[in-house]
Short mmCIF file of C-alpha atoms and ligand atoms in Angstrom, two decimals:
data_model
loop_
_atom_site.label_atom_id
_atom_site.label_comp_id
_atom_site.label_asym_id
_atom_site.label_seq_id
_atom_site.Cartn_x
_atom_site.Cartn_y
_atom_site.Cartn_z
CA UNK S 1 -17.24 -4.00 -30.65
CA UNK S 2 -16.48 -3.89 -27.08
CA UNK S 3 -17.77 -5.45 -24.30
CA UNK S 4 -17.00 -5.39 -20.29
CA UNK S 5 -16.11 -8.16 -18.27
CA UNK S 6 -16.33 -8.79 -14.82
CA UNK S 7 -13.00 -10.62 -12.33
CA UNK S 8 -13.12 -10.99 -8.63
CA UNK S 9 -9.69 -9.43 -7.66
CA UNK S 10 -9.58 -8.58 -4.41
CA UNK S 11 -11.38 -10.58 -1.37
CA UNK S 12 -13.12 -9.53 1.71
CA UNK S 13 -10.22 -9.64 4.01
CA UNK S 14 -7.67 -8.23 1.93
CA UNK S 15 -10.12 -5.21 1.01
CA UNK S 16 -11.04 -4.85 5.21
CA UNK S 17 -7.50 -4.72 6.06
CA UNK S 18 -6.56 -2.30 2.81
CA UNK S 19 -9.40 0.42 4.32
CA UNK S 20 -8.67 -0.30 7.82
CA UNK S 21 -4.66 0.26 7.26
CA UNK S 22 -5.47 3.39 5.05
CA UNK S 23 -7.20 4.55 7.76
CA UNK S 24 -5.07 4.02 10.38
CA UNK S 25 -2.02 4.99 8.73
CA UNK S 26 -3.55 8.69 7.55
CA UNK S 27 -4.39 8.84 11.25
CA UNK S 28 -0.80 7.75 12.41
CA UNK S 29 0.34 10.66 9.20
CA UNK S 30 -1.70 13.45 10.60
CA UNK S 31 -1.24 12.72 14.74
CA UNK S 32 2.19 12.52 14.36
CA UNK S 33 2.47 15.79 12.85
CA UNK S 34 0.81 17.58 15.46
CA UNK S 35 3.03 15.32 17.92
CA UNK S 36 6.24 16.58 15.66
CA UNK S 37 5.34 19.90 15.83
CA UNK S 38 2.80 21.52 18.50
CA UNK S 39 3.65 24.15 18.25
CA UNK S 40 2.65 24.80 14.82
CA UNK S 41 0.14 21.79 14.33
CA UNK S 42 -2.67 21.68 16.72
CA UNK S 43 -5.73 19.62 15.47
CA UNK S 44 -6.82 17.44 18.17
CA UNK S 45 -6.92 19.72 20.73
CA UNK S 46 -4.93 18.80 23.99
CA UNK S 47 -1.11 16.97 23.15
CA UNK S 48 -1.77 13.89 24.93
CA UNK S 49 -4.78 13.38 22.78
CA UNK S 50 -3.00 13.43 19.76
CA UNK S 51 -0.71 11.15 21.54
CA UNK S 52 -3.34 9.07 22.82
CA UNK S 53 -5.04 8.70 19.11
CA UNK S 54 -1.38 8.02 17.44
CA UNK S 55 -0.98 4.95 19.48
CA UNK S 56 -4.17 3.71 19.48
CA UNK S 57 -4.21 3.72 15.27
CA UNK S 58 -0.46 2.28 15.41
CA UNK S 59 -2.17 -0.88 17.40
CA UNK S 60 -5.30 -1.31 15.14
CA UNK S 61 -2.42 -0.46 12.24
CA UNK S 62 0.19 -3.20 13.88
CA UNK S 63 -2.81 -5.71 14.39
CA UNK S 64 -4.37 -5.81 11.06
CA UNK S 65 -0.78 -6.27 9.88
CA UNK S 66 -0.10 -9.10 11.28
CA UNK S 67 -3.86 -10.70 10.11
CA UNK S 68 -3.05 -9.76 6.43
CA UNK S 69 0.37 -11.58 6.89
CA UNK S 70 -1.45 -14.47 7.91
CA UNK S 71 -4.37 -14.28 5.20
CA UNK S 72 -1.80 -14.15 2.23
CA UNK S 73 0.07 -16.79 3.99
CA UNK S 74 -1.90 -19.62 5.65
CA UNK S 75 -5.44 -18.91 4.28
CA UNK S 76 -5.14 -17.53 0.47
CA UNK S 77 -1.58 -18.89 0.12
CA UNK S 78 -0.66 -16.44 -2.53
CA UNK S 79 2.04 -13.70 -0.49
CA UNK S 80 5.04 -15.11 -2.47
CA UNK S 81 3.43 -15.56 -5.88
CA UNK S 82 1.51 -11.94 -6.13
CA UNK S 83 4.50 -9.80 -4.20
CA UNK S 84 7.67 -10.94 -5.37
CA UNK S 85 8.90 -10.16 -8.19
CA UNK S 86 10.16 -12.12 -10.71
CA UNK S 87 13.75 -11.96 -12.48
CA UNK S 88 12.13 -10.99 -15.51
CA UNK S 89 10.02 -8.18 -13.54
CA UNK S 90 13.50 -7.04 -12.35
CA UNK S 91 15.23 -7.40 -15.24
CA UNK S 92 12.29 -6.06 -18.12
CA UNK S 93 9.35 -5.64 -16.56
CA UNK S 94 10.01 -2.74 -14.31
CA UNK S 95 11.48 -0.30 -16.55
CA UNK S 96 8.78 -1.39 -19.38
CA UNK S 97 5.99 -0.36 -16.69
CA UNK S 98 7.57 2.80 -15.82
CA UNK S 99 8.26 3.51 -19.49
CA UNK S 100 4.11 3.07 -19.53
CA UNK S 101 3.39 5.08 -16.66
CA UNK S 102 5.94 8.36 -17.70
CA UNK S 103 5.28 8.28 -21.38
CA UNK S 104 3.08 5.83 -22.99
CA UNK S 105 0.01 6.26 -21.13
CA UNK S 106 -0.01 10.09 -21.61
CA UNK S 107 0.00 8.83 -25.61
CA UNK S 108 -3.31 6.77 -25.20
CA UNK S 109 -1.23 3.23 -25.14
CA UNK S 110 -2.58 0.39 -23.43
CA UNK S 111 -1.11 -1.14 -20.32
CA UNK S 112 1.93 -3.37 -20.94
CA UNK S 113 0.19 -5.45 -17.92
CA UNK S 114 -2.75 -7.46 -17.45
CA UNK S 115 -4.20 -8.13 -14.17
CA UNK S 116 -5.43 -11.20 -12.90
CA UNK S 117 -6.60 -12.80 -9.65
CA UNK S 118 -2.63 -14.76 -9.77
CA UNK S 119 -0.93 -12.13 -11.40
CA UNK S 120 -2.72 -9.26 -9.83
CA UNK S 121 0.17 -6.33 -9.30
CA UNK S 122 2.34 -5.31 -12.50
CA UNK S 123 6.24 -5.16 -11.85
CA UNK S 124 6.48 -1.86 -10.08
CA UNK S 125 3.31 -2.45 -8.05
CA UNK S 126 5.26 -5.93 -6.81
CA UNK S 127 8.76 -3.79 -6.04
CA UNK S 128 7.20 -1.27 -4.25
CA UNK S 129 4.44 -3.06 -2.51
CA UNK S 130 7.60 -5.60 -1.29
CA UNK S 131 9.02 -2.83 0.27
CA UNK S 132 6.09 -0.89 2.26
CA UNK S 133 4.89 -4.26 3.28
CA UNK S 134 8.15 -6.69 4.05
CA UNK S 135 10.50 -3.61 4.88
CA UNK S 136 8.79 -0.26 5.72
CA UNK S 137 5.51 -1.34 7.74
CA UNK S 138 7.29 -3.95 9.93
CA UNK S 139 10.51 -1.38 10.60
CA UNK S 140 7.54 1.19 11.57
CA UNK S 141 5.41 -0.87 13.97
CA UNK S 142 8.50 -2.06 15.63
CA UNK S 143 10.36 1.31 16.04
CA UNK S 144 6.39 2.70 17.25
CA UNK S 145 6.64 -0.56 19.60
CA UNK S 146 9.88 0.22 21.21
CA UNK S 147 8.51 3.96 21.08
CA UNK S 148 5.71 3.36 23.09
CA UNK S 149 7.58 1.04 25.75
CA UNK S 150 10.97 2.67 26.23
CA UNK S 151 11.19 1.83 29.68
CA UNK S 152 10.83 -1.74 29.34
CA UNK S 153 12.67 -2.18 25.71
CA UNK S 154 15.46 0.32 26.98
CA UNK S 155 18.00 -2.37 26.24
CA UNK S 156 17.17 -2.98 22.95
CA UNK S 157 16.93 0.43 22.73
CA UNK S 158 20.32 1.00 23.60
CA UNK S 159 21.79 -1.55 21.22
CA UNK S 160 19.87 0.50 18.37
CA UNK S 161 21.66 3.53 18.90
CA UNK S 162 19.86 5.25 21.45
CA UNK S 163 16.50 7.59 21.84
CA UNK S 164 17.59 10.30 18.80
CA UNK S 165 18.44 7.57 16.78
CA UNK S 166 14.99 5.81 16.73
CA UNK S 167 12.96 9.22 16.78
CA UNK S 168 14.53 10.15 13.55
CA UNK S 169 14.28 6.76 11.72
CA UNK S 170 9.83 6.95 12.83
CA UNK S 171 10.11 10.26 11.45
CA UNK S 172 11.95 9.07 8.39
CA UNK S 173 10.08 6.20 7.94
CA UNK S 174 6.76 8.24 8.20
CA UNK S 175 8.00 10.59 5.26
CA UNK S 176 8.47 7.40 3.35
CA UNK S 177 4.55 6.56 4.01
CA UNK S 178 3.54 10.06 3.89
CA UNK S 179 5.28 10.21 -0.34
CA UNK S 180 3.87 6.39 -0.67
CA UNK S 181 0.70 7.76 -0.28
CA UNK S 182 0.74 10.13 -3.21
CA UNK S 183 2.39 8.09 -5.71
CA UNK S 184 -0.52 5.38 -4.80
CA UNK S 185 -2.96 7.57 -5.19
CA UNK S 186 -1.95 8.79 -8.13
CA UNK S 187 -1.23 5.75 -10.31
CA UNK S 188 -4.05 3.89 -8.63
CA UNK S 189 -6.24 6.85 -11.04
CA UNK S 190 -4.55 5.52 -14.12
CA UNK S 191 -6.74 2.50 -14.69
CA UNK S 192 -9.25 2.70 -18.10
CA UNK S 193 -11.45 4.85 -15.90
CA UNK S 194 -10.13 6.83 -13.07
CA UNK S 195 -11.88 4.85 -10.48
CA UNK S 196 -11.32 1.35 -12.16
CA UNK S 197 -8.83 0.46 -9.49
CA UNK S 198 -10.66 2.12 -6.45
CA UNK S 199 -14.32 -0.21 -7.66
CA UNK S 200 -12.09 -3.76 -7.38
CA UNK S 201 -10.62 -2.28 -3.59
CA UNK S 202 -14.47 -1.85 -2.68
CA UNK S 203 -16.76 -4.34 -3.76
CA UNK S 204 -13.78 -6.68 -4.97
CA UNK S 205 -14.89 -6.88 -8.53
CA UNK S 206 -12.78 -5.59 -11.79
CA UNK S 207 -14.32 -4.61 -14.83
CA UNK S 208 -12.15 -5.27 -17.85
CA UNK S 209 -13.12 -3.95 -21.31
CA UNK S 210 -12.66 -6.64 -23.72
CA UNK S 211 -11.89 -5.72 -27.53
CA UNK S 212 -14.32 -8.30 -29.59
CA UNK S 213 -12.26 -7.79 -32.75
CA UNK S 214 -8.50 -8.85 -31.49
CA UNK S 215 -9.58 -10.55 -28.19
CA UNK S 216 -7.19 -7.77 -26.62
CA UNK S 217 -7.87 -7.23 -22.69
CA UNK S 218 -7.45 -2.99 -22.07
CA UNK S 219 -7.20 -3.80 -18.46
CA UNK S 220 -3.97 -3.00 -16.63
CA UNK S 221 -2.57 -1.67 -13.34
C1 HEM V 1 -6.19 6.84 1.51
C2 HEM V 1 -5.24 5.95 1.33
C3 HEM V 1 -5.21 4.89 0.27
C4 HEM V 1 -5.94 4.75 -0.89
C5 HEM V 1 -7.00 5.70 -1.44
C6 HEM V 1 -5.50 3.52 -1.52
C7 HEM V 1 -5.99 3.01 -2.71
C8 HEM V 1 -5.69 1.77 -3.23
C9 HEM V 1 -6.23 1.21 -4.45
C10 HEM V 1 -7.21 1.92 -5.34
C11 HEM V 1 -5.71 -0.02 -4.61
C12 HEM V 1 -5.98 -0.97 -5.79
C13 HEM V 1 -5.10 -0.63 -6.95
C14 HEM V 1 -3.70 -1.07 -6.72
O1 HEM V 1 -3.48 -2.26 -6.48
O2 HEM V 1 -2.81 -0.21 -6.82
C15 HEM V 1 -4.83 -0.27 -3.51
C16 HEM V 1 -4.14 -1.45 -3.29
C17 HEM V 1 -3.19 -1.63 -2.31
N1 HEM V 1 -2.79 -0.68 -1.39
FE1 HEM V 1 -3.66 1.13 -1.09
N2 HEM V 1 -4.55 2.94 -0.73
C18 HEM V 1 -4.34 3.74 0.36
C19 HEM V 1 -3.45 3.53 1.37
C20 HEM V 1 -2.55 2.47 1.43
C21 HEM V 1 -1.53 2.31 2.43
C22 HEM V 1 -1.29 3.28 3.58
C23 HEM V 1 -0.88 1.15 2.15
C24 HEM V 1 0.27 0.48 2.85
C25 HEM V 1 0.91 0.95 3.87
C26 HEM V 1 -1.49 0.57 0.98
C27 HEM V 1 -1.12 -0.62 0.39
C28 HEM V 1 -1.78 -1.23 -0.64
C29 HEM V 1 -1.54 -2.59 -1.08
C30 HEM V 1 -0.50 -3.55 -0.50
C31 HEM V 1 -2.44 -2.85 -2.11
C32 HEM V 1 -2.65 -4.17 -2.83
C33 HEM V 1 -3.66 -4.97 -2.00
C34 HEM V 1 -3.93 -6.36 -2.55
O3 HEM V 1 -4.74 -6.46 -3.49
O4 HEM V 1 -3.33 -7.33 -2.03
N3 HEM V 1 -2.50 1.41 0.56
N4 HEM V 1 -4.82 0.84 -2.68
#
């Protein structure tokens, strides 16, 4: 017999800023295309529009940012112990997730990890969720920053390597977002149902199936 089982995963603020930054970052995705190329992108109309709606997501994008920073860190006081990785995630853990995600879930095996509000991202999630949020994100708003104030920031700007040099690492970076976004997709579908992960990122509430027999917990990100 089974029966399901319900875990508060993800609060309020965390789930506002998740929707708001999803937001804003397709926005920044799709703007910047059409600011990339106009001459072969054109969907909002005049350039400076596009232009206009890049910057304005890259603020709301930049601000919420800096609130989740400050939620994990002062208020929920749980940034360290739910994104970095531990040795053994480095060590084991990774390659025994990936192992899960490129073979042993296509075979109908459960997932080597099981979420919990402390423990809430398996190893991969942690690695690459360190990354887009401690490496990627911050080196985005602050090349968009320097981006949107050249004149004022030209010194910095000069120390950076010039004009070329920061276009192409915004454009870079926003390729890195752009794949991000289908790989998170993707294995965010892989829970028990495909929408098990997308529920906990709305309302905030898991539902984990719970094997009566062996006690065995078939939930896993
Ligand atoms: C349309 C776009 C997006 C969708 C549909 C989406 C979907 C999801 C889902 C279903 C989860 C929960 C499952 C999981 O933890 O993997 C999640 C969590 C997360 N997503 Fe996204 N996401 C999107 C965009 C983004 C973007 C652009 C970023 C970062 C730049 C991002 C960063 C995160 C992070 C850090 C978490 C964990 C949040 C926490 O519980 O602390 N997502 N996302």
């Amino acid at each position: 017999m089974k029966h399901n089982e319900f875990v508060y995963m993800t609060p309020m603020p965390v789930r506002i800023w998740h929707w708001l930054n999803a937001f804003g970052i397709l926005t920044l995705c799709v703007t910047g295309l059409q600011i990339r190329f106009p001459d072969y992108i054109n969907i909002f109309g005049a350039y400076k529009a596009a232009i206009r709606l890049h910057n304005t997501a890259g603020v709301v994008v930049s601000i919420s940012y800096i609130l989740w920073l400050l939620y994990y860190l002062i208020v929920a006081k749980s940034l360290m112990k739910l994104y970095i990785p531990t040795i053994e995630d480095l060590k084991s853990g990774i390659f025994r997730q990936a192992f899960f995600y490129f073979l042993t879930y296509f075979l109908g095996k459960p997932n080597p990890h099981h979420s919990t509000p402390d423990s809430k991202f398996n190893p991969m999630q942690k690695a690459a969720y360190l990354v887009i949020m401690f490496i990627l994100l911050p080196m985005v708003i602050f090349s968009g920053v320097l981006l949107m104030y050249i004149a004022p920031l030209r010194e910095v700007l000069l120390i950076l390597g010039g004009i070329k040099t920061l276009i192409g690492t915004h454009f870079l970076l926003s390729c890195c977002f752009t794949a991000f976004l289908f790989v998170h997709i993707y294995l965010a579908t892989l829970g028990h149902t495909p929408l098990a992960h997308f529920k906990p990122m709305w309302n905030g509430w898991e539902e984990e199936e719970i094997d009566d027999a062996s006690t065995e917990k078939t939930v896993g990100r």
